[in-house]
């Protein structure tokens, strides 16, 4: 599969519902979205033509062979303006000559797309970032391991052992959630292990967290706030978060570009 070519936010919602429930019904979607059933059928037809859904009587189901990649690409289409703003702010912290390590998040991918603006090299674990850097001429090292399809990344013991031998100047990562108590968290344990190793390897650790992830927590902690040098977000956080950031002596950067 190449990239998602979904025509509307409504089609994104249909795909997200199919990923969560495996099977969706036309009448339920029409009632929820306030549109005619024929509109939903046309959406399903278009998604089926792309190989994203399979039509069934009265609805559609997600295709098992494409569900993980679809899930990843849908994440890449969420909060794109915020991710771009975070990436631009992170780029300001990167200097010519740096070695920059990027996790496999779609937020770090936004930085990979503009990293050619600096004379740097990179370390990556994600296929998408590798493709972007290769196309833009940024030299990079790809650290391999076990392939983790939901994030299109490499994880596991081989990855972690290799990363312990590398010492990038800057590490840029994201997480599914952040709270002062639990820190930066993620539900996918293979990704957690890889991100933990990245954080420990870096000279300067930069977290890119859009405001929708604040005051939430996922299964496992990637890093605590005091392990992160810079936290970049797109909206001013609560007083509780600001106080925790100050206590941890972490630099807070707020882009404010989507307010």
Tab-separated table of C-alpha atoms in Angstrom:
chain	number	residue	atom	x	y	z
A	1	UNK	CA	0.000	0.000	0.000
A	2	UNK	CA	1.218	3.515	-0.763
A	3	UNK	CA	-0.348	6.318	1.257
A	4	UNK	CA	-3.922	6.890	2.295
A	5	UNK	CA	-5.980	8.832	-0.213
A	6	UNK	CA	-9.103	9.241	1.888
A	7	UNK	CA	-11.478	11.835	0.534
A	8	UNK	CA	-13.064	13.200	3.684
A	9	UNK	CA	-12.994	13.291	7.454
A	10	UNK	CA	-16.114	11.131	7.282
A	11	UNK	CA	-14.127	8.410	5.529
A	12	UNK	CA	-11.416	8.686	8.173
A	13	UNK	CA	-14.081	8.159	10.819
A	14	UNK	CA	-15.418	5.097	8.997
A	15	UNK	CA	-11.920	3.625	8.867
A	16	UNK	CA	-11.255	4.362	12.539
A	17	UNK	CA	-14.539	2.734	13.503
A	18	UNK	CA	-13.723	-0.320	11.373
A	19	UNK	CA	-10.306	-0.606	13.018
A	20	UNK	CA	-11.907	-0.537	16.455
A	21	UNK	CA	-14.925	-2.742	15.770
A	22	UNK	CA	-13.706	-4.806	12.773
A	23	UNK	CA	-17.203	-4.604	11.203
A	24	UNK	CA	-19.300	-1.464	10.615
A	25	UNK	CA	-22.928	-1.176	9.540
A	26	UNK	CA	-24.170	1.354	7.007
A	27	UNK	CA	-27.305	2.248	8.983
A	28	UNK	CA	-25.339	2.831	12.202
A	29	UNK	CA	-22.786	5.065	10.483
A	30	UNK	CA	-25.504	7.034	8.670
A	31	UNK	CA	-27.348	7.670	11.936
A	32	UNK	CA	-24.186	8.677	13.780
A	33	UNK	CA	-22.946	11.025	11.055
A	34	UNK	CA	-26.328	12.441	10.104
A	35	UNK	CA	-26.083	11.574	6.420
A	36	UNK	CA	-28.045	9.374	4.042
A	37	UNK	CA	-27.189	5.676	3.878
A	38	UNK	CA	-26.348	6.090	0.182
A	39	UNK	CA	-23.590	8.557	1.168
A	40	UNK	CA	-22.064	5.986	3.505
A	41	UNK	CA	-22.290	3.316	0.801
A	42	UNK	CA	-20.405	5.580	-1.611
A	43	UNK	CA	-17.725	6.158	1.036
A	44	UNK	CA	-17.394	2.429	1.615
A	45	UNK	CA	-17.188	1.817	-2.134
A	46	UNK	CA	-14.320	4.293	-2.442
A	47	UNK	CA	-12.477	2.786	0.526
A	48	UNK	CA	-13.012	-0.718	-0.860
A	49	UNK	CA	-11.567	0.346	-4.216
A	50	UNK	CA	-8.379	1.326	-2.383
A	51	UNK	CA	-8.247	-2.081	-0.702
A	52	UNK	CA	-8.849	-0.613	2.744
A	53	UNK	CA	-12.237	-2.196	3.464
A	54	UNK	CA	-14.192	-5.196	2.220
A	55	UNK	CA	-17.869	-4.746	1.469
A	56	UNK	CA	-20.239	-7.093	3.277
A	57	UNK	CA	-24.030	-7.231	3.406
A	58	UNK	CA	-25.213	-4.081	5.141
A	59	UNK	CA	-21.755	-2.681	5.819
A	60	UNK	CA	-18.030	-3.352	5.606
A	61	UNK	CA	-15.154	-4.913	7.497
A	62	UNK	CA	-11.491	-4.059	7.853
A	63	UNK	CA	-9.049	-6.256	5.958
A	64	UNK	CA	-6.721	-8.068	8.361
A	65	UNK	CA	-3.739	-7.796	6.065
A	66	UNK	CA	-3.996	-4.003	5.875
A	67	UNK	CA	-5.376	-3.058	9.295
A	68	UNK	CA	-2.025	-2.309	10.961
A	69	UNK	CA	-0.754	-0.158	8.122
A	70	UNK	CA	-4.074	1.670	7.885
A	71	UNK	CA	-3.932	2.364	11.621
A	72	UNK	CA	-0.435	3.816	11.267
A	73	UNK	CA	-1.360	6.000	8.322
A	74	UNK	CA	-4.477	7.284	10.067
A	75	UNK	CA	-2.308	8.374	12.995
A	76	UNK	CA	-0.140	10.248	10.510
A	77	UNK	CA	-3.162	12.254	9.330
A	78	UNK	CA	-4.226	13.390	12.830
A	79	UNK	CA	-3.192	16.775	14.269
A	80	UNK	CA	-0.939	17.409	11.266
A	81	UNK	CA	-0.760	21.187	11.821
A	82	UNK	CA	0.288	20.689	15.442
A	83	UNK	CA	2.898	18.102	14.454
A	84	UNK	CA	4.344	20.427	11.827
A	85	UNK	CA	4.545	23.252	14.372
A	86	UNK	CA	6.292	20.995	16.894
A	87	UNK	CA	8.742	19.849	14.217
A	88	UNK	CA	9.621	23.424	13.250
A	89	UNK	CA	10.257	24.292	16.897
A	90	UNK	CA	12.467	21.222	17.302
A	91	UNK	CA	14.435	22.141	14.181
A	92	UNK	CA	15.410	25.429	15.852
A	93	UNK	CA	17.220	23.392	18.539
A	94	UNK	CA	19.242	21.374	16.025
A	95	UNK	CA	22.625	22.664	14.889
A	96	UNK	CA	24.750	21.893	11.871
A	97	UNK	CA	26.968	18.918	12.611
A	98	UNK	CA	24.523	17.256	15.018
A	99	UNK	CA	23.678	13.582	14.932
A	100	UNK	CA	19.910	13.451	15.490
A	101	UNK	CA	18.102	10.285	16.576
A	102	UNK	CA	14.402	10.055	15.725
A	103	UNK	CA	11.884	7.590	17.111
A	104	UNK	CA	9.284	6.030	14.816
A	105	UNK	CA	6.431	8.358	15.809
A	106	UNK	CA	4.481	10.270	13.184
A	107	UNK	CA	5.422	13.464	15.063
A	108	UNK	CA	9.150	12.783	14.647
A	109	UNK	CA	8.390	11.959	11.023
A	110	UNK	CA	7.253	15.571	10.591
A	111	UNK	CA	10.736	16.640	11.722
A	112	UNK	CA	12.374	14.163	9.339
A	113	UNK	CA	10.597	15.916	6.464
A	114	UNK	CA	12.340	19.226	7.208
A	115	UNK	CA	15.633	17.955	8.609
A	116	UNK	CA	17.385	18.672	5.303
A	117	UNK	CA	17.372	22.327	6.368
A	118	UNK	CA	20.315	21.487	8.639
A	119	UNK	CA	23.653	19.928	7.766
A	120	UNK	CA	23.193	16.909	10.029
A	121	UNK	CA	23.089	13.126	10.024
A	122	UNK	CA	20.410	10.995	11.611
A	123	UNK	CA	19.716	7.726	13.370
A	124	UNK	CA	16.291	6.208	12.711
A	125	UNK	CA	14.319	3.092	13.568
A	126	UNK	CA	11.246	3.740	11.396
A	127	UNK	CA	10.778	2.867	7.736
A	128	UNK	CA	8.880	6.051	6.945
A	129	UNK	CA	11.573	8.341	8.357
A	130	UNK	CA	14.232	6.381	6.470
A	131	UNK	CA	12.347	6.838	3.194
A	132	UNK	CA	11.920	10.570	3.807
A	133	UNK	CA	15.588	11.102	4.676
A	134	UNK	CA	16.756	9.046	1.710
A	135	UNK	CA	14.619	11.153	-0.629
A	136	UNK	CA	15.892	14.448	0.819
A	137	UNK	CA	19.555	13.458	0.890
A	138	UNK	CA	20.090	13.482	4.662
A	139	UNK	CA	22.688	10.828	5.609
A	140	UNK	CA	21.345	8.394	8.161
A	141	UNK	CA	21.951	5.151	10.013
A	142	UNK	CA	19.002	2.797	10.283
A	143	UNK	CA	19.048	0.639	13.405
A	144	UNK	CA	17.397	-2.708	12.785
A	145	UNK	CA	15.788	-5.363	14.923
A	146	UNK	CA	12.406	-7.057	15.088
A	147	UNK	CA	9.876	-5.390	12.795
A	148	UNK	CA	6.929	-3.866	14.675
A	149	UNK	CA	4.204	-3.436	12.062
A	150	UNK	CA	1.844	-1.024	13.897
A	151	UNK	CA	4.561	1.655	13.961
A	152	UNK	CA	6.506	0.400	10.893
A	153	UNK	CA	9.582	0.355	13.099
A	154	UNK	CA	12.343	-1.891	14.398
A	155	UNK	CA	12.425	-2.812	18.074
A	156	UNK	CA	13.685	-5.530	20.392
A	157	UNK	CA	16.968	-6.733	21.861
A	158	UNK	CA	19.058	-6.192	18.721
A	159	UNK	CA	17.848	-2.607	18.396
A	160	UNK	CA	18.457	-1.837	22.065
A	161	UNK	CA	21.913	-3.430	22.088
A	162	UNK	CA	22.936	-1.409	19.035
A	163	UNK	CA	21.589	1.856	20.433
A	164	UNK	CA	23.554	1.476	23.666
A	165	UNK	CA	26.710	1.778	21.516
A	166	UNK	CA	25.556	5.001	19.814
A	167	UNK	CA	25.590	8.511	21.259
A	168	UNK	CA	23.518	10.981	19.235
A	169	UNK	CA	23.700	14.681	20.065
A	170	UNK	CA	19.925	15.077	20.040
A	171	UNK	CA	17.128	12.542	20.558
A	172	UNK	CA	13.623	13.462	19.428
A	173	UNK	CA	10.684	11.323	20.479
A	174	UNK	CA	6.952	11.453	21.039
A	175	UNK	CA	4.513	9.460	23.149
A	176	UNK	CA	0.847	8.557	23.205
A	177	UNK	CA	0.285	10.333	26.529
A	178	UNK	CA	1.890	12.548	29.141
A	179	UNK	CA	1.159	13.368	32.756
A	180	UNK	CA	3.427	14.769	35.484
A	181	UNK	CA	2.878	11.624	37.564
A	182	UNK	CA	3.389	8.868	34.982
A	183	UNK	CA	5.674	10.771	32.618
A	184	UNK	CA	5.700	10.028	28.897
A	185	UNK	CA	3.790	6.805	28.263
A	186	UNK	CA	2.865	4.447	25.435
A	187	UNK	CA	0.631	1.364	25.198
A	188	UNK	CA	2.948	-0.648	22.933
A	189	UNK	CA	5.628	-2.359	25.009
A	190	UNK	CA	8.033	-3.045	22.106
A	191	UNK	CA	7.987	0.679	21.274
A	192	UNK	CA	8.447	1.602	24.927
A	193	UNK	CA	11.676	-0.408	25.144
A	194	UNK	CA	13.041	1.155	21.962
A	195	UNK	CA	12.168	4.686	23.057
A	196	UNK	CA	13.654	4.134	26.525
A	197	UNK	CA	16.954	3.165	24.911
A	198	UNK	CA	16.871	6.210	22.649
A	199	UNK	CA	16.292	8.521	25.604
A	200	UNK	CA	19.209	7.028	27.542
A	201	UNK	CA	21.511	7.361	24.516
A	202	UNK	CA	20.938	11.013	23.773
A	203	UNK	CA	22.885	14.072	24.798
A	204	UNK	CA	19.847	16.374	24.613
A	205	UNK	CA	16.433	14.710	24.813
A	206	UNK	CA	13.522	16.518	23.150
A	207	UNK	CA	9.900	15.406	23.596
A	208	UNK	CA	7.289	16.509	21.044
A	209	UNK	CA	3.847	16.234	22.647
A	210	UNK	CA	0.731	17.863	21.237
A	211	UNK	CA	-1.732	19.225	23.779
A	212	UNK	CA	-4.323	16.489	23.176
A	213	UNK	CA	-2.006	14.035	24.977
A	214	UNK	CA	-1.625	16.032	28.204
A	215	UNK	CA	-2.980	14.706	31.506
A	216	UNK	CA	-3.403	11.240	30.028
A	217	UNK	CA	-1.530	8.013	30.632
A	218	UNK	CA	-0.896	4.826	28.687
A	219	UNK	CA	0.341	1.408	29.803
A	220	UNK	CA	4.081	1.913	30.267
A	221	UNK	CA	6.456	4.780	30.980
A	222	UNK	CA	9.036	5.723	28.366
A	223	UNK	CA	10.678	8.466	30.417
A	224	UNK	CA	9.994	10.641	33.409
A	225	UNK	CA	9.978	14.398	33.078
A	226	UNK	CA	13.403	14.793	34.668
A	227	UNK	CA	14.906	12.598	31.906
A	228	UNK	CA	13.786	15.073	29.244
A	229	UNK	CA	15.685	18.290	28.538
A	230	UNK	CA	13.091	20.021	26.359
A	231	UNK	CA	9.321	19.568	26.124
A	232	UNK	CA	7.720	21.117	23.043
A	233	UNK	CA	3.954	21.404	22.832
A	234	UNK	CA	1.428	23.409	20.822
A	235	UNK	CA	-0.747	24.875	23.577
A	236	UNK	CA	-0.068	26.348	26.980
A	237	UNK	CA	-0.355	23.503	29.529
A	238	UNK	CA	-2.136	23.578	32.855
A	239	UNK	CA	-0.539	25.132	35.924
A	240	UNK	CA	0.032	21.611	37.297
A	241	UNK	CA	2.067	20.654	34.235
A	242	UNK	CA	3.986	23.948	34.247
A	243	UNK	CA	4.894	23.479	37.897
A	244	UNK	CA	6.112	19.917	37.258
A	245	UNK	CA	8.191	21.082	34.289
A	246	UNK	CA	9.837	23.789	36.390
A	247	UNK	CA	10.574	21.342	39.210
A	248	UNK	CA	12.207	18.918	36.756
A	249	UNK	CA	14.288	21.757	35.278
A	250	UNK	CA	12.951	20.894	31.828
A	251	UNK	CA	12.708	23.644	29.216
A	252	UNK	CA	9.133	24.184	28.029
A	253	UNK	CA	8.501	25.512	24.504
A	254	UNK	CA	4.936	26.339	23.476
A	255	UNK	CA	4.405	26.988	19.750
A	256	UNK	CA	0.886	28.468	20.098
A	257	UNK	CA	0.553	28.155	16.321
A	258	UNK	CA	-2.848	26.467	16.332
A	259	UNK	CA	-4.585	28.688	18.872
